[in-house]
Short mmCIF file of C-alpha atoms in Angstrom, two decimals:
data_model
loop_
_atom_site.label_atom_id
_atom_site.label_comp_id
_atom_site.label_asym_id
_atom_site.label_seq_id
_atom_site.Cartn_x
_atom_site.Cartn_y
_atom_site.Cartn_z
CA MET A 1 -0.09 -0.02 0.09
CA LYS A 2 0.90 3.61 -0.32
CA ALA A 3 1.02 6.38 2.52
CA ALA A 4 -2.28 8.46 2.93
CA ALA A 5 -1.77 11.99 1.98
CA PHE A 6 0.21 14.04 4.57
CA ALA A 7 1.71 18.00 4.66
CA TYR A 8 5.75 17.64 4.77
CA ALA A 9 7.87 20.24 6.40
CA ARG A 10 11.66 20.22 5.93
CA ALA A 11 13.22 21.41 9.37
CA THR A 12 16.16 23.92 8.64
CA SER A 13 17.44 23.31 12.37
CA VAL A 14 16.73 21.77 15.48
CA VAL A 15 15.17 24.69 16.85
CA ASN A 16 12.83 25.05 13.77
CA ALA A 17 11.96 21.23 14.04
CA LEU A 18 11.12 21.83 17.84
CA GLU A 19 9.11 24.83 16.58
CA LEU A 20 7.18 22.60 14.05
CA LEU A 21 6.63 19.91 16.94
CA ALA A 22 5.08 22.47 19.31
CA ALA A 23 2.69 23.89 16.77
CA HIS A 24 1.56 20.32 15.35
CA GLY A 25 1.84 18.07 18.49
CA ASP A 26 1.12 14.40 18.10
CA ARG A 27 -0.61 15.35 14.59
CA ALA A 28 3.19 15.40 13.36
CA LYS A 29 5.57 12.51 12.94
CA VAL A 30 9.50 13.17 12.86
CA LEU A 31 11.24 11.83 9.82
CA SER A 32 14.71 10.79 10.09
CA GLY A 33 15.87 8.07 7.65
CA GLY A 34 12.22 6.65 7.35
CA GLN A 35 13.21 2.89 7.52
CA SER A 36 10.54 2.35 10.30
CA LEU A 37 8.37 5.39 9.44
CA MET A 38 7.85 4.69 6.01
CA PRO A 39 6.85 1.24 6.35
CA THR A 40 4.36 2.04 9.33
CA MET A 41 2.75 4.72 7.02
CA ASN A 42 2.84 2.52 3.71
CA LEU A 43 0.85 -0.32 5.62
CA ARG A 44 -1.27 2.59 7.00
CA LEU A 45 -0.67 1.85 10.72
CA ILE A 46 -0.29 5.41 11.19
CA SER A 47 -1.25 8.62 9.21
CA PRO A 48 0.24 11.55 10.60
CA ASP A 49 -1.21 15.23 9.23
CA ILE A 50 2.29 16.49 8.93
CA VAL A 51 5.95 14.68 8.58
CA VAL A 52 8.72 16.87 9.87
CA ASP A 53 11.96 15.59 8.05
CA ILE A 54 14.91 16.24 9.97
CA GLY A 55 17.13 14.42 7.68
CA GLY A 56 19.12 17.33 6.45
CA LEU A 57 20.04 18.68 9.88
CA ARG A 58 23.87 17.71 9.72
CA GLU A 59 24.58 18.83 13.31
CA LEU A 60 22.85 15.72 14.40
CA ARG A 61 25.00 13.17 12.47
CA GLY A 62 28.17 11.93 13.88
CA ILE A 63 30.22 10.04 16.23
CA ALA A 64 32.61 11.64 18.79
CA VAL A 65 34.34 10.61 22.00
CA LYS A 66 34.19 13.01 24.65
CA GLY A 67 35.93 12.22 28.13
CA ASP A 68 34.61 8.80 28.71
CA VAL A 69 31.61 8.94 26.71
CA LEU A 70 30.96 7.75 23.51
CA VAL A 71 28.11 10.32 21.82
CA ILE A 72 26.11 9.26 18.80
CA GLY A 73 24.15 11.81 16.94
CA ALA A 74 20.46 10.90 16.43
CA LEU A 75 20.93 10.78 12.67
CA THR A 76 24.02 8.50 12.61
CA ARG A 77 23.38 5.90 10.29
CA HIS A 78 23.47 2.07 10.85
CA ALA A 79 26.00 2.14 8.05
CA ASP A 80 27.98 4.67 10.07
CA LEU A 81 27.97 2.67 13.13
CA LEU A 82 29.39 -0.24 11.38
CA ASN A 83 32.06 1.45 9.61
CA SER A 84 32.85 3.68 12.76
CA PRO A 85 36.70 2.94 14.48
CA GLU A 86 35.01 4.69 17.43
CA VAL A 87 32.31 2.30 17.82
CA ALA A 88 34.55 -0.48 17.33
CA ALA A 89 36.62 0.42 19.98
CA HIS A 90 34.48 1.85 22.56
CA ALA A 91 30.96 0.42 21.89
CA PRO A 92 31.60 -2.80 19.59
CA LEU A 93 28.18 -4.61 20.81
CA LEU A 94 26.83 -1.89 18.39
CA ARG A 95 28.60 -2.82 15.64
CA ASP A 96 27.78 -6.57 16.00
CA ALA A 97 24.19 -5.61 16.61
CA VAL A 98 24.00 -3.44 13.28
CA THR A 99 25.19 -6.40 11.13
CA HIS A 100 21.70 -7.92 12.21
CA VAL A 101 19.80 -4.69 11.58
CA ALA A 102 17.74 -5.30 8.13
CA HIS A 103 19.88 -5.17 4.92
CA PRO A 104 22.73 -3.04 3.48
CA ALA A 105 20.19 -0.72 1.66
CA ILE A 106 18.01 -0.20 4.91
CA ARG A 107 21.26 0.37 7.05
CA ASN A 108 22.37 3.16 4.44
CA ARG A 109 19.48 5.31 5.56
CA GLY A 110 18.10 4.21 8.92
CA THR A 111 19.38 6.08 11.93
CA ILE A 112 20.07 5.11 15.59
CA GLY A 113 17.71 8.17 16.68
CA GLY A 114 14.75 6.90 14.36
CA SER A 115 15.39 3.49 15.83
CA LEU A 116 15.12 4.35 19.29
CA ALA A 117 12.18 6.69 18.86
CA HIS A 118 10.36 4.15 17.01
CA ALA A 119 10.83 1.54 19.79
CA ASP A 120 9.93 -1.60 18.01
CA PRO A 121 10.25 -4.16 20.92
CA ALA A 122 11.89 -6.76 18.29
CA SER A 123 14.52 -4.32 17.18
CA GLU A 124 18.49 -4.51 18.03
CA LEU A 125 19.61 -1.35 18.99
CA PRO A 126 16.80 -0.58 22.12
CA ALA A 127 18.23 -3.51 23.73
CA CYS A 128 21.81 -2.65 22.90
CA ILE A 129 21.79 0.85 24.50
CA VAL A 130 19.90 -0.80 27.83
CA ALA A 131 22.74 -3.41 27.75
CA LEU A 132 25.34 -0.36 27.74
CA ASP A 133 23.57 1.48 30.12
CA ALA A 134 23.14 4.60 27.74
CA THR A 135 21.32 7.89 28.34
CA ILE A 136 19.14 9.21 25.83
CA VAL A 137 19.44 12.98 24.90
CA VAL A 138 16.14 14.77 24.22
CA ARG A 139 15.41 18.49 23.39
CA GLY A 140 12.42 20.41 23.69
CA SER A 141 11.58 23.78 23.87
CA GLY A 142 12.14 24.15 27.54
CA GLY A 143 15.92 22.85 26.72
CA GLU A 144 17.50 19.59 27.06
CA ARG A 145 16.79 16.56 29.40
CA ARG A 146 18.75 13.16 29.76
CA ILE A 147 16.86 9.81 30.41
CA ALA A 148 18.22 6.81 31.05
CA ALA A 149 18.02 4.03 28.39
CA THR A 150 16.33 1.58 31.06
CA GLU A 151 13.65 4.55 31.61
CA PHE A 152 13.10 5.63 27.86
CA PHE A 153 11.24 2.67 26.59
CA LYS A 154 7.50 2.18 27.77
CA GLY A 155 5.66 -0.06 25.73
CA ILE A 156 5.46 -1.23 22.13
CA TYR A 157 6.24 1.77 20.08
CA GLU A 158 6.04 3.87 23.47
CA THR A 159 8.93 5.81 24.66
CA ALA A 160 9.33 8.77 27.34
CA LEU A 161 9.80 11.13 24.63
CA SER A 162 6.95 13.41 24.12
CA SER A 163 5.53 14.41 20.92
CA GLN A 164 6.96 18.12 21.08
CA GLU A 165 10.46 16.63 21.94
CA LEU A 166 13.22 15.45 19.56
CA LEU A 167 15.65 12.47 20.29
CA VAL A 168 19.08 14.49 19.54
CA ALA A 169 21.84 11.96 20.62
CA VAL A 170 22.68 8.98 22.54
CA GLU A 171 25.46 8.97 25.09
CA ILE A 172 27.33 5.47 25.74
CA PRO A 173 30.20 5.09 28.49
CA VAL A 174 33.03 3.75 26.76
CA ALA A 175 34.00 0.13 27.66
CA ALA A 176 35.69 -0.27 31.00
CA GLU A 177 38.49 -2.46 31.52
CA GLY A 178 37.86 -6.31 31.07
CA SER A 179 34.53 -5.50 29.12
CA THR A 180 33.46 -8.04 26.87
CA PHE A 181 30.12 -8.26 24.70
CA PHE A 182 27.57 -10.84 23.22
CA PHE A 183 25.22 -10.02 20.53
CA GLN A 184 23.05 -13.06 19.06
CA GLU A 185 19.74 -13.21 17.58
CA TYR A 186 17.24 -15.77 15.98
CA ALA A 187 15.43 -14.65 12.76
CA ARG A 188 13.84 -16.35 10.18
CA ARG A 189 16.11 -14.50 7.75
CA HIS A 190 19.03 -12.59 8.32
CA GLY A 191 18.19 -9.31 8.77
CA ASP A 192 14.71 -9.48 9.39
CA TYR A 193 13.41 -8.74 13.09
CA ALA A 194 14.46 -11.12 15.65
CA ILE A 195 12.07 -13.90 17.09
CA VAL A 196 14.13 -13.43 20.20
CA GLY A 197 17.61 -11.97 20.45
CA LEU A 198 20.12 -11.07 23.20
CA ALA A 199 22.66 -8.15 23.44
CA ALA A 200 24.97 -8.11 26.36
CA HIS A 201 27.82 -6.41 28.20
CA ALA A 202 29.85 -7.67 31.14
CA VAL A 203 33.01 -7.05 32.96
CA VAL A 204 34.93 -10.42 33.53
CA ARG A 205 37.62 -10.60 36.27
CA ASP A 206 39.48 -13.65 37.29
CA GLY A 207 36.95 -15.88 35.65
CA MET A 208 33.76 -14.21 37.28
CA PHE A 209 31.23 -11.77 36.21
CA ALA A 210 32.16 -8.28 37.97
CA ASP A 211 29.39 -6.80 36.26
CA LEU A 212 26.49 -8.32 33.77
CA ARG A 213 24.00 -6.79 31.46
CA LEU A 214 21.50 -8.86 29.53
CA GLY A 215 19.38 -6.94 27.20
CA PHE A 216 16.79 -9.31 25.63
CA PHE A 217 14.52 -8.28 22.88
CA ALA A 218 11.53 -9.32 21.08
CA VAL A 219 10.36 -11.10 24.46
CA GLY A 220 7.95 -8.36 25.68
CA ASP A 221 6.55 -5.09 25.02
CA ARG A 222 10.23 -3.24 25.43
CA PRO A 223 13.92 -4.47 25.88
CA LEU A 224 14.13 -6.19 28.76
CA LEU A 225 17.40 -5.77 31.13
CA ALA A 226 16.96 -9.18 32.60
CA SER A 227 17.42 -9.49 36.58
CA ALA A 228 18.44 -12.87 36.19
CA ALA A 229 22.13 -11.54 35.59
CA ARG A 230 22.27 -10.53 39.41
CA THR A 231 22.43 -14.15 40.31
CA LEU A 232 25.50 -14.61 38.04
CA VAL A 233 27.41 -11.85 39.49
CA ASP A 234 30.55 -12.26 41.50
CA VAL A 235 29.89 -15.94 41.99
CA ALA A 236 31.78 -18.93 40.37
CA ILE A 237 29.70 -19.95 37.59
CA THR A 238 28.68 -23.93 37.56
CA SER A 239 26.21 -25.42 35.19
CA ALA A 240 23.38 -25.75 37.95
CA ALA A 241 23.66 -21.67 38.91
CA LEU A 242 23.45 -21.24 35.31
CA ALA A 243 20.29 -23.74 34.87
CA GLU A 244 19.07 -21.63 38.00
CA ALA A 245 19.62 -18.51 36.38
CA ALA A 246 17.80 -19.62 33.17
CA VAL A 247 14.54 -20.49 35.31
CA THR A 248 14.79 -17.10 36.87
CA LEU A 249 15.02 -15.41 33.40
CA ALA A 250 11.82 -17.71 31.95
CA SER A 251 9.89 -16.42 35.29
CA GLU A 252 10.62 -12.59 34.35
CA LEU A 253 9.87 -12.71 30.57
CA ASP A 254 6.45 -12.19 29.07
CA PRO A 255 6.66 -12.88 25.46
CA GLN A 256 4.05 -12.51 23.06
CA GLU A 257 2.82 -15.04 20.83
CA ASP A 258 2.79 -14.40 16.89
CA GLN A 259 2.94 -16.12 13.62
CA GLN A 260 6.53 -16.43 14.00
CA ALA A 261 6.61 -18.04 17.64
CA SER A 262 4.69 -19.26 20.54
CA SER A 263 5.54 -17.56 24.06
CA ALA A 264 6.90 -20.93 25.33
CA MET A 265 9.09 -21.02 22.50
CA ARG A 266 10.33 -17.27 22.91
CA ARG A 267 11.08 -18.56 26.52
CA HIS A 268 12.94 -21.50 25.64
CA LEU A 269 14.97 -19.51 22.93
CA ALA A 270 15.84 -16.90 25.52
CA LYS A 271 17.19 -19.56 27.73
CA VAL A 272 19.20 -21.05 25.18
CA LEU A 273 20.78 -17.50 24.30
CA LEU A 274 21.39 -16.93 28.16
CA VAL A 275 23.35 -20.06 28.11
CA ARG A 276 25.33 -19.55 25.08
CA CYS A 277 26.18 -15.83 26.27
CA VAL A 278 27.42 -16.70 29.49
CA ALA A 279 29.49 -19.69 27.95
CA THR A 280 30.89 -17.45 25.25
CA LEU A 281 31.51 -14.73 27.64
CA LEU A 282 33.43 -16.66 30.02
CA SER A 283 35.44 -18.79 27.71
CA ARG A 284 33.87 -21.88 28.80
CA PRO A 285 32.05 -23.81 26.12
CA GLU A 286 31.29 -26.61 28.40
CA LEU A 287 28.82 -24.34 30.10
CA ALA A 288 26.70 -24.46 26.91
CA THR A 289 26.16 -28.26 26.83
CA GLY A 290 23.64 -29.93 29.08
CA VAL A 291 21.45 -26.74 30.03
CA ALA A 292 18.22 -25.75 28.94
CA ARG A 293 18.06 -28.48 26.53
CA MET B 1 -5.63 19.47 -1.03
CA ILE B 2 -1.93 19.34 0.02
CA ALA B 3 0.41 21.57 -2.20
CA PRO B 4 2.90 20.22 -4.22
CA ILE B 5 6.78 20.46 -3.28
CA PRO B 6 9.12 21.48 -5.72
CA VAL B 7 12.03 18.96 -6.12
CA SER B 8 15.27 19.37 -8.16
CA LEU B 9 17.40 16.37 -8.57
CA LEU B 10 19.91 14.00 -11.00
CA VAL B 11 18.28 11.06 -12.47
CA ASN B 12 20.93 9.14 -14.19
CA GLY B 13 22.87 12.24 -14.89
CA GLU B 14 19.82 14.12 -16.14
CA GLN B 15 18.48 17.07 -14.37
CA VAL B 16 15.04 16.82 -13.35
CA ASP B 17 12.69 19.48 -11.92
CA ALA B 18 9.25 18.57 -10.70
CA ALA B 19 6.74 19.41 -8.17
CA VAL B 20 5.30 16.31 -6.18
CA GLN B 21 2.76 15.75 -3.37
CA PRO B 22 4.81 14.43 0.07
CA ARG B 23 3.26 10.96 -0.25
CA LEU B 24 4.74 10.36 -3.14
CA ASN B 25 7.65 7.87 -2.89
CA LEU B 26 10.68 7.61 -4.81
CA ALA B 27 9.80 4.51 -6.51
CA ASP B 28 6.59 5.75 -7.89
CA PHE B 29 8.20 9.27 -8.83
CA LEU B 30 10.77 7.40 -11.17
CA ARG B 31 7.90 4.91 -12.67
CA ASP B 32 4.95 7.14 -13.11
CA ASN B 33 6.56 10.58 -13.38
CA LEU B 34 9.57 9.78 -15.34
CA LYS B 35 8.47 6.47 -16.99
CA LEU B 36 11.56 4.54 -15.87
CA THR B 37 9.94 1.25 -15.07
CA GLY B 38 13.06 -0.77 -14.53
CA THR B 39 12.61 0.10 -10.81
CA HIS B 40 10.28 -2.31 -9.73
CA ILE B 41 7.65 -2.20 -6.91
CA GLY B 42 7.11 -5.56 -4.81
CA CYS B 43 6.14 -5.24 -1.17
CA GLU B 44 6.15 -1.53 -0.39
CA HIS B 45 7.47 -1.87 2.97
CA GLY B 46 11.14 -2.55 2.53
CA VAL B 47 11.07 -6.12 2.54
CA CYS B 48 11.83 -7.43 -0.88
CA GLY B 49 14.54 -5.42 -2.68
CA ALA B 50 12.87 -4.99 -5.80
CA CYS B 51 12.70 -1.25 -5.92
CA THR B 52 16.63 -0.75 -4.78
CA VAL B 53 18.14 2.43 -6.46
CA ARG B 54 21.27 4.33 -5.79
CA ILE B 55 21.16 7.58 -4.07
CA ASP B 56 24.51 9.68 -4.18
CA GLY B 57 26.15 6.47 -4.89
CA GLU B 58 24.67 4.09 -1.95
CA ILE B 59 21.95 1.67 -2.51
CA VAL B 60 18.36 2.63 -0.76
CA ARG B 61 14.83 1.19 -0.94
CA SER B 62 12.96 3.76 -3.18
CA CYS B 63 9.83 2.63 -1.86
CA LEU B 64 10.81 3.80 1.64
CA THR B 65 12.00 7.20 0.24
CA LEU B 66 9.75 10.00 -0.45
CA ALA B 67 10.48 11.73 -3.71
CA VAL B 68 10.92 14.94 -1.55
CA GLN B 69 13.68 13.62 0.25
CA ALA B 70 15.46 12.96 -3.02
CA HIS B 71 15.58 16.67 -3.52
CA GLY B 72 19.28 17.72 -4.29
CA THR B 73 20.63 14.29 -4.76
CA ALA B 74 21.78 12.14 -7.46
CA ILE B 75 19.70 9.15 -8.25
CA GLU B 76 20.81 6.14 -10.38
CA THR B 77 18.42 3.65 -11.51
CA ILE B 78 18.93 0.12 -13.40
CA GLU B 79 18.34 1.98 -16.83
CA GLY B 80 21.46 4.36 -15.63
CA LEU B 81 23.62 1.32 -14.80
CA SER B 82 22.39 -0.63 -17.63
CA ASP B 83 23.13 2.41 -20.39
CA SER B 84 26.34 3.23 -19.16
CA GLY B 85 27.65 -0.39 -19.30
CA GLU B 86 28.91 -0.61 -15.80
CA ILE B 87 27.17 -3.78 -14.88
CA ALA B 88 27.02 -5.35 -18.60
CA ASP B 89 29.34 -7.97 -17.27
CA LEU B 90 27.23 -8.74 -14.48
CA GLN B 91 24.07 -8.73 -16.86
CA ALA B 92 25.90 -11.17 -19.20
CA ALA B 93 26.87 -13.48 -16.37
CA PHE B 94 23.14 -13.47 -14.98
CA ARG B 95 21.82 -14.57 -18.56
CA GLU B 96 24.65 -17.34 -18.89
CA ARG B 97 23.80 -18.95 -15.58
CA ASN B 98 20.01 -18.59 -15.79
CA ALA B 99 19.95 -16.41 -12.63
CA LEU B 100 16.59 -14.91 -13.53
CA GLN B 101 13.41 -16.44 -14.73
CA CYS B 102 10.52 -13.81 -14.47
CA GLY B 103 12.87 -10.87 -14.10
CA TYR B 104 10.93 -8.82 -11.24
CA CYS B 105 13.57 -9.04 -8.54
CA THR B 106 16.52 -8.52 -11.33
CA PRO B 107 16.88 -4.83 -11.26
CA GLY B 108 17.29 -4.75 -7.53
CA MET B 109 19.69 -7.99 -7.68
CA LEU B 110 22.03 -6.49 -10.17
CA ILE B 111 22.11 -2.92 -8.10
CA THR B 112 22.54 -4.80 -5.07
CA ALA B 113 25.14 -7.23 -6.25
CA GLN B 114 27.12 -4.61 -7.81
CA ASP B 115 27.01 -2.75 -4.53
CA LEU B 116 28.72 -5.49 -3.08
CA LEU B 117 31.45 -6.17 -5.79
CA GLN B 118 32.61 -2.18 -5.49
CA GLN B 119 32.95 -2.84 -1.94
CA THR B 120 34.66 -6.42 -1.92
CA ALA B 121 36.60 -7.44 -4.96
CA MET B 122 36.39 -11.15 -4.18
CA PRO B 123 33.40 -11.90 -1.83
CA ASP B 124 32.97 -15.50 -0.79
CA ARG B 125 29.25 -17.30 -1.28
CA ARG B 126 28.55 -16.34 2.33
CA ALA B 127 29.32 -12.69 1.62
CA ILE B 128 27.28 -12.62 -1.51
CA ARG B 129 24.37 -14.29 0.25
CA GLU B 130 24.59 -11.72 3.12
CA HIS B 131 24.61 -8.95 1.18
CA LEU B 132 21.55 -10.01 -1.39
CA SER B 133 19.55 -11.32 2.11
CA GLY B 134 17.17 -8.04 1.51
CA ASN B 135 16.46 -8.93 -1.99
CA TYR B 136 13.91 -11.76 -2.63
CA CYS B 137 13.87 -14.06 -5.97
CA ARG B 138 10.69 -16.44 -5.72
CA CYS B 139 12.10 -18.18 -9.13
CA THR B 140 15.81 -19.13 -9.09
CA GLY B 141 16.28 -20.36 -5.45
CA TYR B 142 19.26 -18.25 -5.36
CA GLN B 143 22.05 -20.67 -6.27
CA ALA B 144 22.26 -19.43 -9.84
CA ILE B 145 22.22 -15.67 -8.64
CA VAL B 146 24.86 -16.26 -6.13
CA ASP B 147 26.86 -18.06 -9.26
CA ALA B 148 26.39 -15.29 -11.40
CA VAL B 149 28.05 -12.57 -8.79
CA GLU B 150 30.87 -15.21 -7.88
CA ALA B 151 31.85 -15.56 -11.62
CA THR B 152 31.79 -11.93 -12.19
CA ALA B 153 33.89 -11.09 -9.41
CA ARG B 154 36.33 -13.85 -10.45
CA ALA B 155 36.10 -12.25 -14.22
CA ARG B 156 36.73 -8.91 -12.81
CA ALA B 157 39.62 -9.71 -10.76
CA GLU B 158 41.55 -11.66 -13.64
CA ARG B 159 40.87 -8.69 -15.98
CA SER B 160 42.28 -6.14 -13.44
CA ALA B 161 45.46 -8.44 -12.64
#
């Protein structure tokens, strides 16, 4: 299908974009790369009265290290993340995740800000920024505010962003000494939305987790920072401890059922990913055999 | 009634000036307004890849791009790539190996395959499959397409050696 008719405004600056959003409120939609917005409009799931195109705001595109924070502008494209030496050095989880985000033609247009503001619970980047303990920078007419990634996602396609605010950047703490990352997802076709996925960040010391953040996606209405991870920190990991953590994980998930998978299948796959993740991060392949089978 | 928006862009090297409705996507603009019907429309939501074109040298989905967003850009369609001879060898390899049957996906396949070959001189079959993973073909079963891309990569490497 094709999108219903809408008016179009090309924002000339962030201030101008905010004026347009203030004038039109929730009758407006912000267009960055359009790779989530356009399908949604073409399928007529939404029909905004006006589209505010921020695609030309070059000041919102780019990656920079400021002190111990990696700052990624909202209009930074998936392809930019994939090719960035700063991302590779300080947040390689994002690079690993982006190889699973759709396909090259879509990565050339899709933006990190667009993906986060769209907040599809099956998409990769929201789970990554939750696992990375990132902060989302939002600007409104009253100024700027910072929202923890864990507080940003409120439900399916719902965020803490008001209709008069613009997501302008993401701030990610640079990877600490001993940081390791894990990213894996199940999808019917490489690049499709995940059936279940896991983005994880750990700090490993002396064979144990000093920190472990597990960001599961496509298992509920928003990315889930699994509290099951807490049972695995600062303890010697055994197969039994891991099996127990998998049970805890299953109980905190509330996966939806759809044409791709039942809730039970999603719970099972999440447990499999947990076990693989822990075995991989600790370089202990023996942990991946025999548990959650 | 929503007022049309003026756009100026280059399409296959030619200057185009038009006034378009905001809702008009680039694929429809190319097909209906410019009669460049080599760009195909399959799913209209970014899944099938039949509408792939280049904007400023990068491959994109023209069904997920508004014509107004193409203002000030340089677009290349399959007609442009074909007429310039840029992909003549790739097209020949597709023919020789039966890498097309109905031909619906072929323009998108060719543009996407050429994008890979420009980035990677000798991609392996896994890399070819991954790069083409966003392009559906319902006829060939993909093997012949991967064969054709691989053969083209090899032939180009031999020519430049």
